[in-house]
PDB file of C-alpha atoms in Angstrom:
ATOM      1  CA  UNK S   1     -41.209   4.105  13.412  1.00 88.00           C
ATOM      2  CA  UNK S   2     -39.482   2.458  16.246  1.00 94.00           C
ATOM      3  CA  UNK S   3     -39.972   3.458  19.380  1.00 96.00           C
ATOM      4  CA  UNK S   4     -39.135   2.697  22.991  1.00 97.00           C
ATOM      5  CA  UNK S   5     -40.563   3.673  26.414  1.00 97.00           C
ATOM      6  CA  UNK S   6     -38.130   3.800  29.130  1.00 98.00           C
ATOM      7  CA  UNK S   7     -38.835   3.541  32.690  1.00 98.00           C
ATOM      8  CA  UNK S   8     -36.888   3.082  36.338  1.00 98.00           C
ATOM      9  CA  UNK S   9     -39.104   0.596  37.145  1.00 98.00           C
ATOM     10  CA  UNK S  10     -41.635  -2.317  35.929  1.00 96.00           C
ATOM     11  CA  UNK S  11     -44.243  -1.152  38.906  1.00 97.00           C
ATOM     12  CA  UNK S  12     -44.406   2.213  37.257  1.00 98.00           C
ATOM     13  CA  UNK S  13     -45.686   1.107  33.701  1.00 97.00           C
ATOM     14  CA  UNK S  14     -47.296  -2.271  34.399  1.00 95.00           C
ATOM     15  CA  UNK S  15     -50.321  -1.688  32.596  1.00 95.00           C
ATOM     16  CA  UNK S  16     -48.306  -0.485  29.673  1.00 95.00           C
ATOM     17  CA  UNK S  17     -46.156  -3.366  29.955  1.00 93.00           C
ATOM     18  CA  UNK S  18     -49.020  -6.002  29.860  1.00 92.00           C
ATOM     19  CA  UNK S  19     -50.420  -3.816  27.205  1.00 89.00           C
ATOM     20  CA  UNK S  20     -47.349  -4.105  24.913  1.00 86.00           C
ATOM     21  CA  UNK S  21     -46.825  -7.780  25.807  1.00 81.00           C
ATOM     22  CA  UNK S  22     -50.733  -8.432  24.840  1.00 79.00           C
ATOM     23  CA  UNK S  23     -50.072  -6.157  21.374  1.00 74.00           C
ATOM     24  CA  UNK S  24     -46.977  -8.632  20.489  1.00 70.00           C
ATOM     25  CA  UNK S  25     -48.679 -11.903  21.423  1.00 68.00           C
ATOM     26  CA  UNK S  26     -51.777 -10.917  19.489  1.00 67.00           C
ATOM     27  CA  UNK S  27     -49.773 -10.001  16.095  1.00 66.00           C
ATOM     28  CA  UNK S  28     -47.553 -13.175  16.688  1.00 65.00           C
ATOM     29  CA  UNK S  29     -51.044 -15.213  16.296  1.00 62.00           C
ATOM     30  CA  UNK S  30     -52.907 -13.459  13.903  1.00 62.00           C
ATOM     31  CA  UNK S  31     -50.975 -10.433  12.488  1.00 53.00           C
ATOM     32  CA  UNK S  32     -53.784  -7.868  12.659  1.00 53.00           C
ATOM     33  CA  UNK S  33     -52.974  -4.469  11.793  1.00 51.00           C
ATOM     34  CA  UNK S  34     -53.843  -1.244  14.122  1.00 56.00           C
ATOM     35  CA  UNK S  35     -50.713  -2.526  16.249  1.00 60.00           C
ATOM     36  CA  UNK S  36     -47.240  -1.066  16.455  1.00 62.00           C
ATOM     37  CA  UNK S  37     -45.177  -3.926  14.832  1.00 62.00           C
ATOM     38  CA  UNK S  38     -43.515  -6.676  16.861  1.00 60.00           C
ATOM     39  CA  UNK S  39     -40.046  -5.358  16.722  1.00 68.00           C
ATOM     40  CA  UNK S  40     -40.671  -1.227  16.873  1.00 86.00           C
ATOM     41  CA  UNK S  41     -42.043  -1.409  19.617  1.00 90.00           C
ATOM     42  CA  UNK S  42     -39.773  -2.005  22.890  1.00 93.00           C
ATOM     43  CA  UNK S  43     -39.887  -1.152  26.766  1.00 95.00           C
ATOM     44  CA  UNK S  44     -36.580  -0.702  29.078  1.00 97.00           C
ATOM     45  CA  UNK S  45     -36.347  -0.888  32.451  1.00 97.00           C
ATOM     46  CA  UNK S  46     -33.334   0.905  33.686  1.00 98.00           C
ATOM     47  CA  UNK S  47     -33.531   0.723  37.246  1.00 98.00           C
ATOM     48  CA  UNK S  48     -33.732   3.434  39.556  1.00 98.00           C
ATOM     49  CA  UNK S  49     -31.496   6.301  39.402  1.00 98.00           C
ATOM     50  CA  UNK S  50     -29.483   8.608  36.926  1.00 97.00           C
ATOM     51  CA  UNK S  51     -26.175   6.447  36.905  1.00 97.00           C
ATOM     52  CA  UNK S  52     -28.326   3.210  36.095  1.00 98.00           C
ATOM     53  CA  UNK S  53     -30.484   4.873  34.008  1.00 98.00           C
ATOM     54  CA  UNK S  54     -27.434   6.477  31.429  1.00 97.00           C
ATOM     55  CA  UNK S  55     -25.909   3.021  31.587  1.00 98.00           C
ATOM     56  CA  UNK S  56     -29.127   0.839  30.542  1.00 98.00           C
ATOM     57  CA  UNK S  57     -30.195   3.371  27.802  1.00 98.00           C
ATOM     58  CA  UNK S  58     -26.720   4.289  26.347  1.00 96.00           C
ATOM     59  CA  UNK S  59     -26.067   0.180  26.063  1.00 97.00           C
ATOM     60  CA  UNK S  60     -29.467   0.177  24.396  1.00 97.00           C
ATOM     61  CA  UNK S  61     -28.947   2.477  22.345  1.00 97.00           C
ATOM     62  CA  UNK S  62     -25.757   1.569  21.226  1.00 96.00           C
ATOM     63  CA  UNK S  63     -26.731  -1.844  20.067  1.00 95.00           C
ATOM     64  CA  UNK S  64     -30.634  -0.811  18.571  1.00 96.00           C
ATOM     65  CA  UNK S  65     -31.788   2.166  16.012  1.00 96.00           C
ATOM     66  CA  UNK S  66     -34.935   3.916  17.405  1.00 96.00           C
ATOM     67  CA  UNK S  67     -36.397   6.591  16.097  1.00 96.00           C
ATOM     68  CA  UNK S  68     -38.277   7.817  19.089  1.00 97.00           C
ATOM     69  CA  UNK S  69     -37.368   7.454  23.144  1.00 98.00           C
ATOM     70  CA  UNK S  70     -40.184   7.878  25.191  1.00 98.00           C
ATOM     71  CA  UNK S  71     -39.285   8.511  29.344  1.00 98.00           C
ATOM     72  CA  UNK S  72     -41.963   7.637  31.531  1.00 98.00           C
ATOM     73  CA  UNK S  73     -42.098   7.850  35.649  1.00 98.00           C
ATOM     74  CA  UNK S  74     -43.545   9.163  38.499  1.00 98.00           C
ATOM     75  CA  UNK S  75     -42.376  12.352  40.220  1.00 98.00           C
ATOM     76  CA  UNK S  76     -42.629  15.188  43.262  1.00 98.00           C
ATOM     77  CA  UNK S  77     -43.453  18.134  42.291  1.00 98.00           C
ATOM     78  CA  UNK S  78     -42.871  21.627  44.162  1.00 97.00           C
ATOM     79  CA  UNK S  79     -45.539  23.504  42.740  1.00 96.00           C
ATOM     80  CA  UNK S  80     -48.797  23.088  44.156  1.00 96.00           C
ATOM     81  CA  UNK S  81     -51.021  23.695  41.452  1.00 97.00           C
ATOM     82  CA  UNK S  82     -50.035  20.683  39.828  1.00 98.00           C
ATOM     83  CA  UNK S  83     -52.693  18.078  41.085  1.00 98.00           C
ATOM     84  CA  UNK S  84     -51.658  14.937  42.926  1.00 98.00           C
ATOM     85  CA  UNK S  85     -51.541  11.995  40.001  1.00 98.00           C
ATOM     86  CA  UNK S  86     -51.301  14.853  37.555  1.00 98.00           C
ATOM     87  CA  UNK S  87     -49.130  13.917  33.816  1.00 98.00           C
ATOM     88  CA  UNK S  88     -47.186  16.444  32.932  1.00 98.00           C
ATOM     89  CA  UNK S  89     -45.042  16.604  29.990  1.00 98.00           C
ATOM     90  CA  UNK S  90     -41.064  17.890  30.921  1.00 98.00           C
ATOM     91  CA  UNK S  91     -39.434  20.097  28.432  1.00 97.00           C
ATOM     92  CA  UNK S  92     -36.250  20.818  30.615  1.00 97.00           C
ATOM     93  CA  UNK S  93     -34.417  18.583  32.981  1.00 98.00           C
ATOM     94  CA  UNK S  94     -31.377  19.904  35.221  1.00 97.00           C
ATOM     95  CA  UNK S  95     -28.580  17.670  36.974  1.00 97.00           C
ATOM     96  CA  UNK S  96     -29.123  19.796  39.725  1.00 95.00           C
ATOM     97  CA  UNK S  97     -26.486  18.675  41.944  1.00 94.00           C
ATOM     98  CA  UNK S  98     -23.814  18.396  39.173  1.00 94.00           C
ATOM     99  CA  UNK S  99     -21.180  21.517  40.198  1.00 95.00           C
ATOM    100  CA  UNK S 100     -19.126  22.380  43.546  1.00 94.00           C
ATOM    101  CA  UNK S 101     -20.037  24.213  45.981  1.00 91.00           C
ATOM    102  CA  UNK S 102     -18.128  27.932  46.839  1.00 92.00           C
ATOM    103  CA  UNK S 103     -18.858  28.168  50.391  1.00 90.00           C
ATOM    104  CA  UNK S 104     -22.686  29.404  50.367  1.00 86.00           C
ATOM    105  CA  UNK S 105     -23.082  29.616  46.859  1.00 91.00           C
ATOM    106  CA  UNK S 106     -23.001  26.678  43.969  1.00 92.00           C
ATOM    107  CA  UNK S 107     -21.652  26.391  41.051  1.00 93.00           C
ATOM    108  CA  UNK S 108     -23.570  24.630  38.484  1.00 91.00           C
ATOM    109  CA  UNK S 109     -21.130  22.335  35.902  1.00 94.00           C
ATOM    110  CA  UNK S 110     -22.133  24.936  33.030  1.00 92.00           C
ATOM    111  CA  UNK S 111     -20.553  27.686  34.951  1.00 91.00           C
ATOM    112  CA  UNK S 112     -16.982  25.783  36.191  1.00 94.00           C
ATOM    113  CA  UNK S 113     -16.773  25.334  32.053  1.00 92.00           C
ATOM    114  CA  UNK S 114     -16.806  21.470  32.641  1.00 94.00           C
ATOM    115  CA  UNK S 115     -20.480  21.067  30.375  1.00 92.00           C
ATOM    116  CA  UNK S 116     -23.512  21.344  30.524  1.00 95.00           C
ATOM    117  CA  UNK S 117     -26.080  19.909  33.257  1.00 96.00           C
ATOM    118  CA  UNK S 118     -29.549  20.998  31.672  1.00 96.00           C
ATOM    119  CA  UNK S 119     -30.972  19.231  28.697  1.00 97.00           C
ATOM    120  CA  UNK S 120     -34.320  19.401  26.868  1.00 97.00           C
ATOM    121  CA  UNK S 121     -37.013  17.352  25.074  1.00 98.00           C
ATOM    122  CA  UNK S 122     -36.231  16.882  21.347  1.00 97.00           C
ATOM    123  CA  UNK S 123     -39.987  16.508  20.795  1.00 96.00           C
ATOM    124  CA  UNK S 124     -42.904  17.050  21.985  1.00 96.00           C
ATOM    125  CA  UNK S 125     -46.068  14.759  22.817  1.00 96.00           C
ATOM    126  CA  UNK S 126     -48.672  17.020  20.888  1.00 94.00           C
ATOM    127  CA  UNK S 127     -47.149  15.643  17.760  1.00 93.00           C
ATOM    128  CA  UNK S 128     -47.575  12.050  18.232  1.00 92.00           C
ATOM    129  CA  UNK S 129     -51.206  12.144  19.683  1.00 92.00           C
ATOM    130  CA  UNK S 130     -53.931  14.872  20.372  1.00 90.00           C
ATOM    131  CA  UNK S 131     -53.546  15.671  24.139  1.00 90.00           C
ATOM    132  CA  UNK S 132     -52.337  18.566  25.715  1.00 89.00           C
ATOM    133  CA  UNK S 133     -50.410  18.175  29.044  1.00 96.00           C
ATOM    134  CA  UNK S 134     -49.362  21.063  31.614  1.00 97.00           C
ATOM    135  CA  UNK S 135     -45.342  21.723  30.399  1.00 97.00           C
ATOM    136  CA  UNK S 136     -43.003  21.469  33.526  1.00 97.00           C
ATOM    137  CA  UNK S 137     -39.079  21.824  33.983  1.00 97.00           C
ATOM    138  CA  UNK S 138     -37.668  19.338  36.212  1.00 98.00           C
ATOM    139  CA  UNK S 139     -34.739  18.325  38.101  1.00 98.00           C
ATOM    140  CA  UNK S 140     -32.786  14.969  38.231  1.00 98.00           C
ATOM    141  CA  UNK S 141     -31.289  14.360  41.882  1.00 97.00           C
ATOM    142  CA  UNK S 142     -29.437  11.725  43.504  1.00 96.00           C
ATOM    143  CA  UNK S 143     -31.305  12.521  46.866  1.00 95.00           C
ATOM    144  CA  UNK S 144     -35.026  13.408  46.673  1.00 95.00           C
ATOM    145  CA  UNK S 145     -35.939  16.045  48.536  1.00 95.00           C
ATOM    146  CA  UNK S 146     -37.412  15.811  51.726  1.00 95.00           C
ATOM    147  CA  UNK S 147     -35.876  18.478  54.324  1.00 94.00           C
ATOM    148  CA  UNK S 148     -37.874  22.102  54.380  1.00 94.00           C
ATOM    149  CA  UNK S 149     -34.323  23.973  54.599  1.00 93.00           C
ATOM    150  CA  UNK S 150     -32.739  21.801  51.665  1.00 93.00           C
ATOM    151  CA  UNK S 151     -36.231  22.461  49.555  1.00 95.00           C
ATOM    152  CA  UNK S 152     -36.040  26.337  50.631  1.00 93.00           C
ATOM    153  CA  UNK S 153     -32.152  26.453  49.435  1.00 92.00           C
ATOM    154  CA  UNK S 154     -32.972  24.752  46.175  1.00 94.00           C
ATOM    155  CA  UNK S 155     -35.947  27.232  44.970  1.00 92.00           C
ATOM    156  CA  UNK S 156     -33.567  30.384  46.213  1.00 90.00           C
ATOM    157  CA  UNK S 157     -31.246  28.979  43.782  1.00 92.00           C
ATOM    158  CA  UNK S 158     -33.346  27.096  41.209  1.00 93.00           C
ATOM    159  CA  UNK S 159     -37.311  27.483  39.717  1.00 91.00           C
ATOM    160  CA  UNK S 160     -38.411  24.293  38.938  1.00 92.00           C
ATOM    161  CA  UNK S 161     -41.761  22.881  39.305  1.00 97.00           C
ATOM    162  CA  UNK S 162     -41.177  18.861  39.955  1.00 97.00           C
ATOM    163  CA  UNK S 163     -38.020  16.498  40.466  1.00 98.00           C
ATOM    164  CA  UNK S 164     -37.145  12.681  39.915  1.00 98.00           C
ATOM    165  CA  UNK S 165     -34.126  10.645  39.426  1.00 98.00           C
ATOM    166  CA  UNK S 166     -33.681   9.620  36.090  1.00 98.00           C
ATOM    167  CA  UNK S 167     -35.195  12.534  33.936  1.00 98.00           C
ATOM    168  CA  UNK S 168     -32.085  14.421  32.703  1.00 98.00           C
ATOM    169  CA  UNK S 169     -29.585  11.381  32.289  1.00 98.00           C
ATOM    170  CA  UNK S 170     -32.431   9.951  29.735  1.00 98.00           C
ATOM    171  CA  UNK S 171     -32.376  13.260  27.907  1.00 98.00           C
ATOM    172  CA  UNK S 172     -28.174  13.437  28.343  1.00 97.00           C
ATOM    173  CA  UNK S 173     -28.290   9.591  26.472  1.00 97.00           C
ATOM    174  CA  UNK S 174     -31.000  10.405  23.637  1.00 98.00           C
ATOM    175  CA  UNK S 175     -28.956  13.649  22.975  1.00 97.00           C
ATOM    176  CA  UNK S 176     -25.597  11.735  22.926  1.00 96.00           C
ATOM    177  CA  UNK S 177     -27.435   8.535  20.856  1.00 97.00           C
ATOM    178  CA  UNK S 178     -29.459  11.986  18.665  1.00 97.00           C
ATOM    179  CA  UNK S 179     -32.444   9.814  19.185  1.00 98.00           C
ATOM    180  CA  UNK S 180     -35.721  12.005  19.374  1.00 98.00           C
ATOM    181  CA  UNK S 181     -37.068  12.266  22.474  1.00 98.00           C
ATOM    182  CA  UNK S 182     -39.556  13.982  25.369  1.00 98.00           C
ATOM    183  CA  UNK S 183     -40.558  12.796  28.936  1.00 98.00           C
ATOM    184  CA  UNK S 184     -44.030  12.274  30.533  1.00 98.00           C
ATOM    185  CA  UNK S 185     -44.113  12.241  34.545  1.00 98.00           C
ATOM    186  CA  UNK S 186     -46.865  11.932  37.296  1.00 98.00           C
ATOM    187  CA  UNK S 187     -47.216  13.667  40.043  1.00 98.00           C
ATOM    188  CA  UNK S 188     -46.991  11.092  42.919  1.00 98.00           C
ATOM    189  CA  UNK S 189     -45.876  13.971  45.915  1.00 97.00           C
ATOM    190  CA  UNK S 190     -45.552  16.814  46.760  1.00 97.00           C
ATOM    191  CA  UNK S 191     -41.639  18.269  47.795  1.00 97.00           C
ATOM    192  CA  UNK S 192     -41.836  19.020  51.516  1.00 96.00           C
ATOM    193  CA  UNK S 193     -40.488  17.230  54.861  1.00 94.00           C
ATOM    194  CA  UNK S 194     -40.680  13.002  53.955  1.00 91.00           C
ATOM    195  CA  UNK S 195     -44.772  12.022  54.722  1.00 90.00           C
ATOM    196  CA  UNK S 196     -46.165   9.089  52.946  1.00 91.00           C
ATOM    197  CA  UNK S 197     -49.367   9.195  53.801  1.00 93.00           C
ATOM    198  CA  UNK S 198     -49.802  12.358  52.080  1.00 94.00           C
ATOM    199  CA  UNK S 199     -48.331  10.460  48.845  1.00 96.00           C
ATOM    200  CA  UNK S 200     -50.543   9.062  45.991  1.00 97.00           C
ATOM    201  CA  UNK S 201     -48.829   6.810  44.099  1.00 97.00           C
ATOM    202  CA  UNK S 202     -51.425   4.508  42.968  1.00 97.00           C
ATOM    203  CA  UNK S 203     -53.227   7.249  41.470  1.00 98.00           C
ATOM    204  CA  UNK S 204     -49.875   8.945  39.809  1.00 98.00           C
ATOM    205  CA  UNK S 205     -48.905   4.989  38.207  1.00 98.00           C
ATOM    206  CA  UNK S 206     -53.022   4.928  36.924  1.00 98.00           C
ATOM    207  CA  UNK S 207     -52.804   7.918  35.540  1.00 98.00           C
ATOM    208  CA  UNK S 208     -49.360   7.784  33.628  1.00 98.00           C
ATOM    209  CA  UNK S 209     -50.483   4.127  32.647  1.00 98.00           C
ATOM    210  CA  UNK S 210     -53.969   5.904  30.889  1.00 97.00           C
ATOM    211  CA  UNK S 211     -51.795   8.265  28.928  1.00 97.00           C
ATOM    212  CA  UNK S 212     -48.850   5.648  28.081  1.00 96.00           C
ATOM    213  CA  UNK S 213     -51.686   3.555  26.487  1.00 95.00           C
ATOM    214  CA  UNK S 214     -53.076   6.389  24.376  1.00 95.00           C
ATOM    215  CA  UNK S 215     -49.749   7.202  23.416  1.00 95.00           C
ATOM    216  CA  UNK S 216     -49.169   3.665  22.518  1.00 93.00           C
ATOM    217  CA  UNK S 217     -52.483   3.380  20.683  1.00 91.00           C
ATOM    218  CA  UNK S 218     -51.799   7.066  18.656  1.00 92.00           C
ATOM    219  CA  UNK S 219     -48.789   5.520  17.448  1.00 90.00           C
ATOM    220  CA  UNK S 220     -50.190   2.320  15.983  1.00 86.00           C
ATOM    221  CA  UNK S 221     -52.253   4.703  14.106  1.00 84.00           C
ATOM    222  CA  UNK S 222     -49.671   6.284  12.632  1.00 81.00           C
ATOM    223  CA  UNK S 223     -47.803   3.263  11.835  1.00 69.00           C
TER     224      UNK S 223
END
């Protein structure tokens, strides 16, 4: 199986990274086994955003068969019984902005008859390894939320539990590219008016490292 994890940014997986860098340089020496081979196992860094993510991964994916795309990030969420430095596993992602507004009301893409803005996960975690995460649906934004009237107007018009910049235009590629695919996010905030000291992202990148790693390591198994 070849597989690759796909992320905005290095900071966000560097424990997986050094983990996956370790795995190759080990096999490279010695060739033990229990280790995703050399070459199925790859991780892209897309940079942040939907535009540079559907650009990096649809070049990627162009040029290299995988048989599994793995998203991973941090994210806000707008429900608060989703713990700070939470992992969730997303099974719908929205281009929530994608449409035209009609004075007061918007019009999602779907609706003008232009496509489709909302895509889903292809697969689902609980098949690779033996964990069970809460199941969200997201939304992919150009502008993270941070205004209480903006955040009010979105939940009158959408329900959707956390948000992040990249989520749908990964699942838009793999469906495009019919790779297999599902998306793991931490909770790093929560969506209200723009505080940082309320954030925790140190504990959302720990946590979504953890899991990456036992993902990783699940997979090995099965190779």
């Amino acid at each position: 199986m070849r597989v690759l994890f796909v992320a905005a940014t290095e900071f966000e997986v560097s424990e997986l990274k050094s983990k996956v860098k370790s795995q190759k340089s080990k096999q490279n020496n010695d060739g033990q086994g229990g280790q995703l081979p050399t070459d199925n196992c790859q991780l892209l860094i897309t940079g942040v955003g939907m535009v540079a993510t559907a650009y990096a991964l649809g070049r990627e994916l162009a040029t290299n068969h995988y048989d599994l795309a793995i998203n991973l990030g941090i994210a806000g969420s707008f429900d608060r019984n989703i713990a700070l430095g939470e992992v969730v596993e997303v099974t719908t992602d929205t281009l929530a902005e994608l449409g035209a507004e009609d004075d007061e009301k918007f019009l999602p893409i779907d609706e003008m008859g232009f496509g489709k803005g909302a895509f889903a996960a292809s697969r689902s975690l609980s098949e690779v390894m033996d964990i069970r995460l809460k199941k969200c649906t997201a939304i992919t934004v150009n502008t993270v939320h941070g205004c209480e009237r903006s955040i009010a107007k979105l939940k009158q018009r959408m329900n959707v539990e956390i948000e992040s910049m990249e989520g749908a235009a990964f699942f838009y590629a793999c469906t495009e590219a019919k790779v297999a695919c599902f998306q793991l996010r931490s909770v790093s905030n929560y969506v209200e008016k723009r505080n940082r000291d309320n954030w925790q992202i140190g504990l959302a990148v720990k946590n979504l490292n953890e899991v990456a790693i036992r993902l990783l390591d699940a997979l090995a198994a099965q190779n």
